[in-house]
PDB file of N, CA and C in Angstrom:
ATOM      1  N   PHE R   1      -0.505  -4.553 -59.138  1.00 51.00           N
ATOM      2  CA  PHE R   1      -0.252  -3.654 -58.025  1.00 51.00           C
ATOM      3  C   PHE R   1      -0.227  -4.415 -56.700  1.00 51.00           C
ATOM      4  N   VAL R   2      -1.232  -5.249 -56.479  1.00 45.00           N
ATOM      5  CA  VAL R   2      -1.299  -6.037 -55.244  1.00 45.00           C
ATOM      6  C   VAL R   2      -0.099  -6.975 -55.160  1.00 45.00           C
ATOM      7  N   ALA R   3       0.253  -7.585 -56.264  1.00 45.00           N
ATOM      8  CA  ALA R   3       1.412  -8.483 -56.282  1.00 45.00           C
ATOM      9  C   ALA R   3       2.685  -7.728 -55.923  1.00 45.00           C
ATOM     10  N   ALA R   4       2.829  -6.510 -56.401  1.00 46.00           N
ATOM     11  CA  ALA R   4       4.009  -5.699 -56.085  1.00 46.00           C
ATOM     12  C   ALA R   4       4.063  -5.375 -54.594  1.00 46.00           C
ATOM     13  N   LEU R   5       2.907  -5.070 -53.999  1.00 44.00           N
ATOM     14  CA  LEU R   5       2.867  -4.795 -52.566  1.00 44.00           C
ATOM     15  C   LEU R   5       3.228  -6.030 -51.749  1.00 44.00           C
ATOM     16  N   LEU R   6       2.697  -7.169 -52.162  1.00 43.00           N
ATOM     17  CA  LEU R   6       3.015  -8.414 -51.471  1.00 43.00           C
ATOM     18  C   LEU R   6       4.493  -8.751 -51.589  1.00 43.00           C
ATOM     19  N   LEU R   7       5.052  -8.557 -52.763  1.00 45.00           N
ATOM     20  CA  LEU R   7       6.472  -8.810 -52.971  1.00 45.00           C
ATOM     21  C   LEU R   7       7.314  -7.878 -52.109  1.00 45.00           C
ATOM     22  N   ALA R   8       6.952  -6.607 -52.050  1.00 51.00           N
ATOM     23  CA  ALA R   8       7.690  -5.640 -51.230  1.00 51.00           C
ATOM     24  C   ALA R   8       7.613  -6.018 -49.750  1.00 51.00           C
ATOM     25  N   ALA R   9       6.437  -6.442 -49.299  1.00 52.00           N
ATOM     26  CA  ALA R   9       6.279  -6.856 -47.906  1.00 52.00           C
ATOM     27  C   ALA R   9       7.114  -8.094 -47.616  1.00 52.00           C
ATOM     28  N   PHE R  10       7.096  -9.044 -48.539  1.00 49.00           N
ATOM     29  CA  PHE R  10       7.865 -10.271 -48.370  1.00 49.00           C
ATOM     30  C   PHE R  10       9.360  -9.990 -48.334  1.00 49.00           C
ATOM     31  N   LEU R  11       9.842  -9.182 -49.238  1.00 53.00           N
ATOM     32  CA  LEU R  11      11.264  -8.872 -49.305  1.00 53.00           C
ATOM     33  C   LEU R  11      11.705  -7.997 -48.149  1.00 53.00           C
ATOM     34  N   GLY R  12      10.822  -7.166 -47.636  1.00 53.00           N
ATOM     35  CA  GLY R  12      11.175  -6.282 -46.533  1.00 53.00           C
ATOM     36  C   GLY R  12      11.252  -6.983 -45.198  1.00 53.00           C
ATOM     37  N   SER R  13      10.521  -8.066 -45.020  1.00 48.00           N
ATOM     38  CA  SER R  13      10.463  -8.715 -43.722  1.00 48.00           C
ATOM     39  C   SER R  13      11.792  -9.321 -43.258  1.00 48.00           C
ATOM     40  N   PRO R  14      12.617  -9.945 -44.098  1.00 51.00           N
ATOM     41  CA  PRO R  14      13.905 -10.433 -43.612  1.00 51.00           C
ATOM     42  C   PRO R  14      14.815  -9.306 -43.123  1.00 51.00           C
ATOM     43  N   VAL R  15      14.747  -8.168 -43.767  1.00 49.00           N
ATOM     44  CA  VAL R  15      15.571  -7.031 -43.343  1.00 49.00           C
ATOM     45  C   VAL R  15      15.142  -6.581 -41.956  1.00 49.00           C
ATOM     46  N   GLU R  16      13.834  -6.476 -41.749  1.00 49.00           N
ATOM     47  CA  GLU R  16      13.323  -6.083 -40.440  1.00 49.00           C
ATOM     48  C   GLU R  16      13.694  -7.116 -39.384  1.00 49.00           C
ATOM     49  N   ALA R  17      13.629  -8.379 -39.737  1.00 48.00           N
ATOM     50  CA  ALA R  17      13.990  -9.437 -38.797  1.00 48.00           C
ATOM     51  C   ALA R  17      15.461  -9.340 -38.409  1.00 48.00           C
ATOM     52  N   GLN R  18      16.319  -9.038 -39.376  1.00 50.00           N
ATOM     53  CA  GLN R  18      17.738  -8.881 -39.085  1.00 50.00           C
ATOM     54  C   GLN R  18      17.981  -7.706 -38.161  1.00 50.00           C
ATOM     55  N   LYS R  19      17.273  -6.605 -38.372  1.00 52.00           N
ATOM     56  CA  LYS R  19      17.425  -5.436 -37.500  1.00 52.00           C
ATOM     57  C   LYS R  19      17.024  -5.783 -36.075  1.00 52.00           C
ATOM     58  N   GLY R  20      15.917  -6.511 -35.920  1.00 54.00           N
ATOM     59  CA  GLY R  20      15.465  -6.918 -34.597  1.00 54.00           C
ATOM     60  C   GLY R  20      16.450  -7.846 -33.930  1.00 54.00           C
ATOM     61  N   ARG R  21      16.980  -8.786 -34.694  1.00 57.00           N
ATOM     62  CA  ARG R  21      17.962  -9.737 -34.165  1.00 57.00           C
ATOM     63  C   ARG R  21      19.233  -9.020 -33.739  1.00 57.00           C
ATOM     64  N   ARG R  22      19.654  -8.045 -34.529  1.00 63.00           N
ATOM     65  CA  ARG R  22      20.867  -7.293 -34.199  1.00 63.00           C
ATOM     66  C   ARG R  22      20.685  -6.513 -32.900  1.00 63.00           C
ATOM     67  N   GLY R  23      19.508  -5.914 -32.721  1.00 71.00           N
ATOM     68  CA  GLY R  23      19.217  -5.192 -31.489  1.00 71.00           C
ATOM     69  C   GLY R  23      19.239  -6.113 -30.279  1.00 71.00           C
ATOM     70  N   GLU R  24      18.716  -7.318 -30.478  1.00 65.00           N
ATOM     71  CA  GLU R  24      18.708  -8.327 -29.415  1.00 65.00           C
ATOM     72  C   GLU R  24      20.137  -8.728 -29.045  1.00 65.00           C
ATOM     73  N   GLN R  25      20.969  -8.927 -30.052  1.00 70.00           N
ATOM     74  CA  GLN R  25      22.369  -9.289 -29.806  1.00 70.00           C
ATOM     75  C   GLN R  25      23.109  -8.165 -29.089  1.00 70.00           C
ATOM     76  N   ASP R  26      22.870  -6.938 -29.499  1.00 74.00           N
ATOM     77  CA  ASP R  26      23.507  -5.791 -28.849  1.00 74.00           C
ATOM     78  C   ASP R  26      23.083  -5.691 -27.390  1.00 74.00           C
ATOM     79  N   ALA R  27      21.803  -5.909 -27.124  1.00 70.00           N
ATOM     80  CA  ALA R  27      21.296  -5.839 -25.752  1.00 70.00           C
ATOM     81  C   ALA R  27      21.927  -6.924 -24.885  1.00 70.00           C
ATOM     82  N   ALA R  28      22.033  -8.135 -25.413  1.00 70.00           N
ATOM     83  CA  ALA R  28      22.642  -9.236 -24.665  1.00 70.00           C
ATOM     84  C   ALA R  28      24.118  -8.946 -24.395  1.00 70.00           C
ATOM     85  N   PHE R  29      24.816  -8.442 -25.391  1.00 59.00           N
ATOM     86  CA  PHE R  29      26.231  -8.108 -25.226  1.00 59.00           C
ATOM     87  C   PHE R  29      26.408  -7.049 -24.149  1.00 59.00           C
ATOM     88  N   GLN R  30      25.593  -6.002 -24.209  1.00 70.00           N
ATOM     89  CA  GLN R  30      25.704  -4.905 -23.241  1.00 70.00           C
ATOM     90  C   GLN R  30      25.386  -5.388 -21.829  1.00 70.00           C
ATOM     91  N   ALA R  31      24.343  -6.185 -21.671  1.00 68.00           N
ATOM     92  CA  ALA R  31      23.976  -6.695 -20.349  1.00 68.00           C
ATOM     93  C   ALA R  31      25.074  -7.603 -19.793  1.00 68.00           C
ATOM     94  N   THR R  32      25.703  -8.391 -20.656  1.00 66.00           N
ATOM     95  CA  THR R  32      26.809  -9.250 -20.227  1.00 66.00           C
ATOM     96  C   THR R  32      28.006  -8.403 -19.834  1.00 66.00           C
ATOM     97  N   ARG R  33      28.287  -7.417 -20.628  1.00 67.00           N
ATOM     98  CA  ARG R  33      29.427  -6.538 -20.366  1.00 67.00           C
ATOM     99  C   ARG R  33      29.277  -5.796 -19.039  1.00 67.00           C
ATOM    100  N   GLU R  34      28.042  -5.400 -18.726  1.00 69.00           N
ATOM    101  CA  GLU R  34      27.768  -4.687 -17.483  1.00 69.00           C
ATOM    102  C   GLU R  34      27.686  -5.621 -16.274  1.00 69.00           C
ATOM    103  N   GLY R  35      27.717  -6.924 -16.524  1.00 64.00           N
ATOM    104  CA  GLY R  35      27.650  -7.891 -15.439  1.00 64.00           C
ATOM    105  C   GLY R  35      26.238  -8.184 -14.970  1.00 64.00           C
ATOM    106  N   ALA R  36      25.246  -7.730 -15.712  1.00 68.00           N
ATOM    107  CA  ALA R  36      23.844  -7.960 -15.324  1.00 68.00           C
ATOM    108  C   ALA R  36      23.418  -9.398 -15.587  1.00 68.00           C
ATOM    109  N   VAL R  37      24.019 -10.041 -16.590  1.00 86.00           N
ATOM    110  CA  VAL R  37      23.667 -11.422 -16.933  1.00 86.00           C
ATOM    111  C   VAL R  37      24.930 -12.210 -17.275  1.00 86.00           C
ATOM    112  N   HIS R  38      24.784 -13.519 -17.200  1.00 91.00           N
ATOM    113  CA  HIS R  38      25.839 -14.409 -17.683  1.00 91.00           C
ATOM    114  C   HIS R  38      25.849 -14.350 -19.206  1.00 91.00           C
ATOM    115  N   SER R  39      26.954 -14.681 -19.800  1.00 92.00           N
ATOM    116  CA  SER R  39      27.028 -14.721 -21.259  1.00 92.00           C
ATOM    117  C   SER R  39      26.195 -15.887 -21.787  1.00 92.00           C
ATOM    118  N   LEU R  40      25.748 -15.749 -23.018  1.00 92.00           N
ATOM    119  CA  LEU R  40      25.004 -16.837 -23.646  1.00 92.00           C
ATOM    120  C   LEU R  40      25.862 -18.092 -23.682  1.00 92.00           C
ATOM    121  N   ARG R  41      27.121 -17.943 -23.973  1.00 93.00           N
ATOM    122  CA  ARG R  41      28.030 -19.105 -24.027  1.00 93.00           C
ATOM    123  C   ARG R  41      28.032 -19.854 -22.695  1.00 93.00           C
ATOM    124  N   SER R  42      28.075 -19.124 -21.593  1.00 93.00           N
ATOM    125  CA  SER R  42      28.068 -19.736 -20.271  1.00 93.00           C
ATOM    126  C   SER R  42      26.763 -20.492 -20.021  1.00 93.00           C
ATOM    127  N   ILE R  43      25.649 -19.860 -20.382  1.00 94.00           N
ATOM    128  CA  ILE R  43      24.335 -20.490 -20.227  1.00 94.00           C
ATOM    129  C   ILE R  43      24.265 -21.753 -21.097  1.00 94.00           C
ATOM    130  N   GLU R  44      24.719 -21.645 -22.337  1.00 96.00           N
ATOM    131  CA  GLU R  44      24.704 -22.799 -23.245  1.00 96.00           C
ATOM    132  C   GLU R  44      25.549 -23.937 -22.692  1.00 96.00           C
ATOM    133  N   ASN R  45      26.722 -23.614 -22.158  1.00 96.00           N
ATOM    134  CA  ASN R  45      27.606 -24.652 -21.622  1.00 96.00           C
ATOM    135  C   ASN R  45      26.958 -25.421 -20.470  1.00 96.00           C
ATOM    136  N   ASP R  46      26.082 -24.771 -19.728  1.00 95.00           N
ATOM    137  CA  ASP R  46      25.399 -25.424 -18.620  1.00 95.00           C
ATOM    138  C   ASP R  46      24.193 -26.246 -19.072  1.00 95.00           C
ATOM    139  N   ILE R  47      23.473 -25.767 -20.089  1.00 96.00           N
ATOM    140  CA  ILE R  47      22.181 -26.352 -20.447  1.00 96.00           C
ATOM    141  C   ILE R  47      22.250 -27.328 -21.629  1.00 96.00           C
ATOM    142  N   VAL R  48      22.978 -26.955 -22.679  1.00 97.00           N
ATOM    143  CA  VAL R  48      22.946 -27.729 -23.930  1.00 97.00           C
ATOM    144  C   VAL R  48      23.411 -29.176 -23.760  1.00 97.00           C
ATOM    145  N   PRO R  49      24.506 -29.461 -23.053  1.00 98.00           N
ATOM    146  CA  PRO R  49      24.919 -30.873 -22.942  1.00 98.00           C
ATOM    147  C   PRO R  49      23.855 -31.761 -22.286  1.00 98.00           C
ATOM    148  N   GLU R  50      23.167 -31.235 -21.285  1.00 96.00           N
ATOM    149  CA  GLU R  50      22.118 -32.005 -20.616  1.00 96.00           C
ATOM    150  C   GLU R  50      20.950 -32.290 -21.564  1.00 96.00           C
ATOM    151  N   MET R  51      20.564 -31.278 -22.329  1.00 97.00           N
ATOM    152  CA  MET R  51      19.469 -31.468 -23.276  1.00 97.00           C
ATOM    153  C   MET R  51      19.884 -32.412 -24.405  1.00 97.00           C
ATOM    154  N   LYS R  52      21.134 -32.317 -24.833  1.00 97.00           N
ATOM    155  CA  LYS R  52      21.642 -33.209 -25.885  1.00 97.00           C
ATOM    156  C   LYS R  52      21.611 -34.659 -25.393  1.00 97.00           C
ATOM    157  N   ALA R  53      21.962 -34.870 -24.122  1.00 97.00           N
ATOM    158  CA  ALA R  53      21.919 -36.213 -23.538  1.00 97.00           C
ATOM    159  C   ALA R  53      20.498 -36.761 -23.495  1.00 97.00           C
ATOM    160  N   ARG R  54      19.514 -35.873 -23.488  1.00 96.00           N
ATOM    161  CA  ARG R  54      18.107 -36.283 -23.492  1.00 96.00           C
ATOM    162  C   ARG R  54      17.550 -36.413 -24.910  1.00 96.00           C
ATOM    163  N   GLY R  55      18.433 -36.280 -25.911  1.00 97.00           N
ATOM    164  CA  GLY R  55      18.032 -36.486 -27.301  1.00 97.00           C
ATOM    165  C   GLY R  55      17.529 -35.253 -28.029  1.00 97.00           C
ATOM    166  N   ALA R  56      17.789 -34.058 -27.480  1.00 97.00           N
ATOM    167  CA  ALA R  56      17.320 -32.819 -28.106  1.00 97.00           C
ATOM    168  C   ALA R  56      18.485 -32.112 -28.789  1.00 97.00           C
ATOM    169  N   ASP R  57      18.228 -31.569 -29.961  1.00 98.00           N
ATOM    170  CA  ASP R  57      19.229 -30.806 -30.707  1.00 98.00           C
ATOM    171  C   ASP R  57      19.012 -29.320 -30.482  1.00 98.00           C
ATOM    172  N   TYR R  58      20.084 -28.596 -30.179  1.00 98.00           N
ATOM    173  CA  TYR R  58      20.036 -27.156 -29.938  1.00 98.00           C
ATOM    174  C   TYR R  58      19.882 -26.421 -31.267  1.00 98.00           C
ATOM    175  N   ILE R  59      18.912 -25.493 -31.329  1.00 97.00           N
ATOM    176  CA  ILE R  59      18.704 -24.765 -32.582  1.00 97.00           C
ATOM    177  C   ILE R  59      18.879 -23.251 -32.441  1.00 97.00           C
ATOM    178  N   GLY R  60      19.106 -22.758 -31.224  1.00 96.00           N
ATOM    179  CA  GLY R  60      19.368 -21.330 -31.099  1.00 96.00           C
ATOM    180  C   GLY R  60      18.791 -20.722 -29.841  1.00 96.00           C
ATOM    181  N   ALA R  61      18.994 -19.403 -29.711  1.00 96.00           N
ATOM    182  CA  ALA R  61      18.550 -18.700 -28.507  1.00 96.00           C
ATOM    183  C   ALA R  61      18.095 -17.292 -28.851  1.00 96.00           C
ATOM    184  N   GLU R  62      17.279 -16.747 -27.965  1.00 95.00           N
ATOM    185  CA  GLU R  62      16.851 -15.358 -28.026  1.00 95.00           C
ATOM    186  C   GLU R  62      17.134 -14.749 -26.665  1.00 95.00           C
ATOM    187  N   PHE R  63      17.248 -13.435 -26.614  1.00 92.00           N
ATOM    188  CA  PHE R  63      17.468 -12.736 -25.351  1.00 92.00           C
ATOM    189  C   PHE R  63      16.337 -11.754 -25.111  1.00 92.00           C
ATOM    190  N   ASP R  64      15.760 -11.789 -23.930  1.00 92.00           N
ATOM    191  CA  ASP R  64      14.715 -10.851 -23.531  1.00 92.00           C
ATOM    192  C   ASP R  64      15.376  -9.804 -22.634  1.00 92.00           C
ATOM    193  N   GLU R  65      15.675  -8.642 -23.221  1.00 89.00           N
ATOM    194  CA  GLU R  65      16.419  -7.633 -22.464  1.00 89.00           C
ATOM    195  C   GLU R  65      15.592  -6.996 -21.361  1.00 89.00           C
ATOM    196  N   GLU R  66      14.289  -6.989 -21.516  1.00 91.00           N
ATOM    197  CA  GLU R  66      13.433  -6.391 -20.491  1.00 91.00           C
ATOM    198  C   GLU R  66      13.429  -7.224 -19.212  1.00 91.00           C
ATOM    199  N   ASN R  67      13.371  -8.550 -19.370  1.00 92.00           N
ATOM    200  CA  ASN R  67      13.291  -9.455 -18.221  1.00 92.00           C
ATOM    201  C   ASN R  67      14.601 -10.169 -17.917  1.00 92.00           C
ATOM    202  N   LEU R  68      15.619  -9.919 -18.722  1.00 91.00           N
ATOM    203  CA  LEU R  68      16.959 -10.496 -18.558  1.00 91.00           C
ATOM    204  C   LEU R  68      16.948 -12.024 -18.497  1.00 91.00           C
ATOM    205  N   TYR R  69      16.304 -12.616 -19.495  1.00 92.00           N
ATOM    206  CA  TYR R  69      16.389 -14.065 -19.611  1.00 92.00           C
ATOM    207  C   TYR R  69      16.658 -14.458 -21.057  1.00 92.00           C
ATOM    208  N   TYR R  70      17.216 -15.667 -21.185  1.00 93.00           N
ATOM    209  CA  TYR R  70      17.474 -16.262 -22.489  1.00 93.00           C
ATOM    210  C   TYR R  70      16.410 -17.320 -22.750  1.00 93.00           C
ATOM    211  N   ARG R  71      15.980 -17.431 -23.984  1.00 97.00           N
ATOM    212  CA  ARG R  71      15.098 -18.529 -24.391  1.00 97.00           C
ATOM    213  C   ARG R  71      15.916 -19.415 -25.316  1.00 97.00           C
ATOM    214  N   LEU R  72      16.257 -20.611 -24.840  1.00 97.00           N
ATOM    215  CA  LEU R  72      16.991 -21.588 -25.641  1.00 97.00           C
ATOM    216  C   LEU R  72      15.984 -22.503 -26.320  1.00 97.00           C
ATOM    217  N   LYS R  73      16.224 -22.776 -27.603  1.00 98.00           N
ATOM    218  CA  LYS R  73      15.287 -23.581 -28.396  1.00 98.00           C
ATOM    219  C   LYS R  73      15.954 -24.877 -28.833  1.00 98.00           C
ATOM    220  N   PHE R  74      15.200 -25.966 -28.704  1.00 98.00           N
ATOM    221  CA  PHE R  74      15.686 -27.297 -29.035  1.00 98.00           C
ATOM    222  C   PHE R  74      14.649 -28.031 -29.876  1.00 98.00           C
ATOM    223  N   MET R  75      15.114 -29.005 -30.642  1.00 97.00           N
ATOM    224  CA  MET R  75      14.231 -29.927 -31.370  1.00 97.00           C
ATOM    225  C   MET R  75      14.474 -31.324 -30.816  1.00 97.00           C
ATOM    226  N   LYS R  76      13.372 -32.015 -30.541  1.00 96.00           N
ATOM    227  CA  LYS R  76      13.445 -33.418 -30.137  1.00 96.00           C
ATOM    228  C   LYS R  76      12.423 -34.143 -30.975  1.00 96.00           C
ATOM    229  N   GLY R  77      12.909 -34.838 -31.988  1.00 95.00           N
ATOM    230  CA  GLY R  77      12.005 -35.436 -32.961  1.00 95.00           C
ATOM    231  C   GLY R  77      11.303 -34.321 -33.715  1.00 95.00           C
ATOM    232  N   SER R  78       9.991 -34.317 -33.678  1.00 95.00           N
ATOM    233  CA  SER R  78       9.231 -33.261 -34.363  1.00 95.00           C
ATOM    234  C   SER R  78       8.756 -32.173 -33.397  1.00 95.00           C
ATOM    235  N   LYS R  79       9.178 -32.250 -32.148  1.00 96.00           N
ATOM    236  CA  LYS R  79       8.742 -31.287 -31.139  1.00 96.00           C
ATOM    237  C   LYS R  79       9.788 -30.206 -30.907  1.00 96.00           C
ATOM    238  N   VAL R  80       9.301 -28.983 -30.677  1.00 97.00           N
ATOM    239  CA  VAL R  80      10.176 -27.877 -30.299  1.00 97.00           C
ATOM    240  C   VAL R  80      10.061 -27.700 -28.786  1.00 97.00           C
ATOM    241  N   ILE R  81      11.198 -27.548 -28.143  1.00 97.00           N
ATOM    242  CA  ILE R  81      11.253 -27.337 -26.693  1.00 97.00           C
ATOM    243  C   ILE R  81      11.886 -25.974 -26.452  1.00 97.00           C
ATOM    244  N   TRP R  82      11.244 -25.178 -25.624  1.00 97.00           N
ATOM    245  CA  TRP R  82      11.788 -23.877 -25.242  1.00 97.00           C
ATOM    246  C   TRP R  82      12.149 -23.916 -23.767  1.00 97.00           C
ATOM    247  N   LEU R  83      13.342 -23.460 -23.454  1.00 97.00           N
ATOM    248  CA  LEU R  83      13.759 -23.310 -22.063  1.00 97.00           C
ATOM    249  C   LEU R  83      14.027 -21.836 -21.816  1.00 97.00           C
ATOM    250  N   ASP R  84      13.310 -21.252 -20.879  1.00 97.00           N
ATOM    251  CA  ASP R  84      13.590 -19.887 -20.464  1.00 97.00           C
ATOM    252  C   ASP R  84      14.537 -19.965 -19.278  1.00 97.00           C
ATOM    253  N   VAL R  85      15.683 -19.280 -19.417  1.00 96.00           N
ATOM    254  CA  VAL R  85      16.749 -19.375 -18.424  1.00 96.00           C
ATOM    255  C   VAL R  85      17.046 -17.986 -17.876  1.00 96.00           C
ATOM    256  N   ASN R  86      17.021 -17.869 -16.564  1.00 94.00           N
ATOM    257  CA  ASN R  86      17.339 -16.613 -15.900  1.00 94.00           C
ATOM    258  C   ASN R  86      18.780 -16.229 -16.250  1.00 94.00           C
ATOM    259  N   GLY R  87      18.950 -15.084 -16.869  1.00 93.00           N
ATOM    260  CA  GLY R  87      20.278 -14.649 -17.284  1.00 93.00           C
ATOM    261  C   GLY R  87      21.174 -14.265 -16.125  1.00 93.00           C
ATOM    262  N   ARG R  88      20.573 -13.909 -14.990  1.00 89.00           N
ATOM    263  CA  ARG R  88      21.355 -13.480 -13.823  1.00 89.00           C
ATOM    264  C   ARG R  88      22.009 -14.650 -13.103  1.00 89.00           C
ATOM    265  N   ASN R  89      21.281 -15.800 -13.026  1.00 94.00           N
ATOM    266  CA  ASN R  89      21.827 -16.906 -12.244  1.00 94.00           C
ATOM    267  C   ASN R  89      21.860 -18.248 -12.989  1.00 94.00           C
ATOM    268  N   GLY R  90      21.336 -18.306 -14.204  1.00 93.00           N
ATOM    269  CA  GLY R  90      21.382 -19.521 -15.008  1.00 93.00           C
ATOM    270  C   GLY R  90      20.314 -20.553 -14.678  1.00 93.00           C
ATOM    271  N   ALA R  91      19.390 -20.214 -13.783  1.00 95.00           N
ATOM    272  CA  ALA R  91      18.336 -21.167 -13.402  1.00 95.00           C
ATOM    273  C   ALA R  91      17.262 -21.238 -14.488  1.00 95.00           C
ATOM    274  N   ILE R  92      16.756 -22.439 -14.709  1.00 96.00           N
ATOM    275  CA  ILE R  92      15.658 -22.610 -15.677  1.00 96.00           C
ATOM    276  C   ILE R  92      14.380 -22.074 -15.016  1.00 96.00           C
ATOM    277  N   ILE R  93      13.755 -21.125 -15.706  1.00 96.00           N
ATOM    278  CA  ILE R  93      12.537 -20.489 -15.219  1.00 96.00           C
ATOM    279  C   ILE R  93      11.320 -21.271 -15.673  1.00 96.00           C
ATOM    280  N   ARG R  94      11.338 -21.695 -16.949  1.00 96.00           N
ATOM    281  CA  ARG R  94      10.156 -22.308 -17.556  1.00 96.00           C
ATOM    282  C   ARG R  94      10.601 -23.224 -18.684  1.00 96.00           C
ATOM    283  N   LYS R  95       9.870 -24.322 -18.821  1.00 96.00           N
ATOM    284  CA  LYS R  95      10.138 -25.274 -19.906  1.00 96.00           C
ATOM    285  C   LYS R  95       8.817 -25.503 -20.620  1.00 96.00           C
ATOM    286  N   THR R  96       8.818 -25.357 -21.941  1.00 94.00           N
ATOM    287  CA  THR R  96       7.615 -25.527 -22.738  1.00 94.00           C
ATOM    288  C   THR R  96       7.888 -26.494 -23.884  1.00 94.00           C
ATOM    289  N   GLY R  97       6.956 -27.381 -24.140  1.00 91.00           N
ATOM    290  CA  GLY R  97       7.041 -28.203 -25.332  1.00 91.00           C
ATOM    291  C   GLY R  97       7.483 -29.618 -25.157  1.00 91.00           C
ATOM    292  N   ASP R  98       7.837 -30.055 -23.958  1.00 72.00           N
ATOM    293  CA  ASP R  98       8.235 -31.458 -23.801  1.00 72.00           C
ATOM    294  C   ASP R  98       7.609 -32.019 -22.553  1.00 72.00           C
TER     295      ASP R  98
END
């Protein structure tokens, strides 16, 4: 019985994660469409080449719809670097991990 519950929880979590990710993507799309934020592509074009030149590999982004910022994630060796970028103007708000 316990094993069945654990299996159900394990199998259910990717579905929930996908739903959350989809909501995040929809929010970013809507905010971009309304002109509230720059597109992720625009933000990436400004930030990723500079980070790549510093030896970091881009691994993805998240969007915070409440605060209208993107969190870009990079790997540099074994370290993860997070850059929080203001979606309205593209300025780096915070850098963590390097």
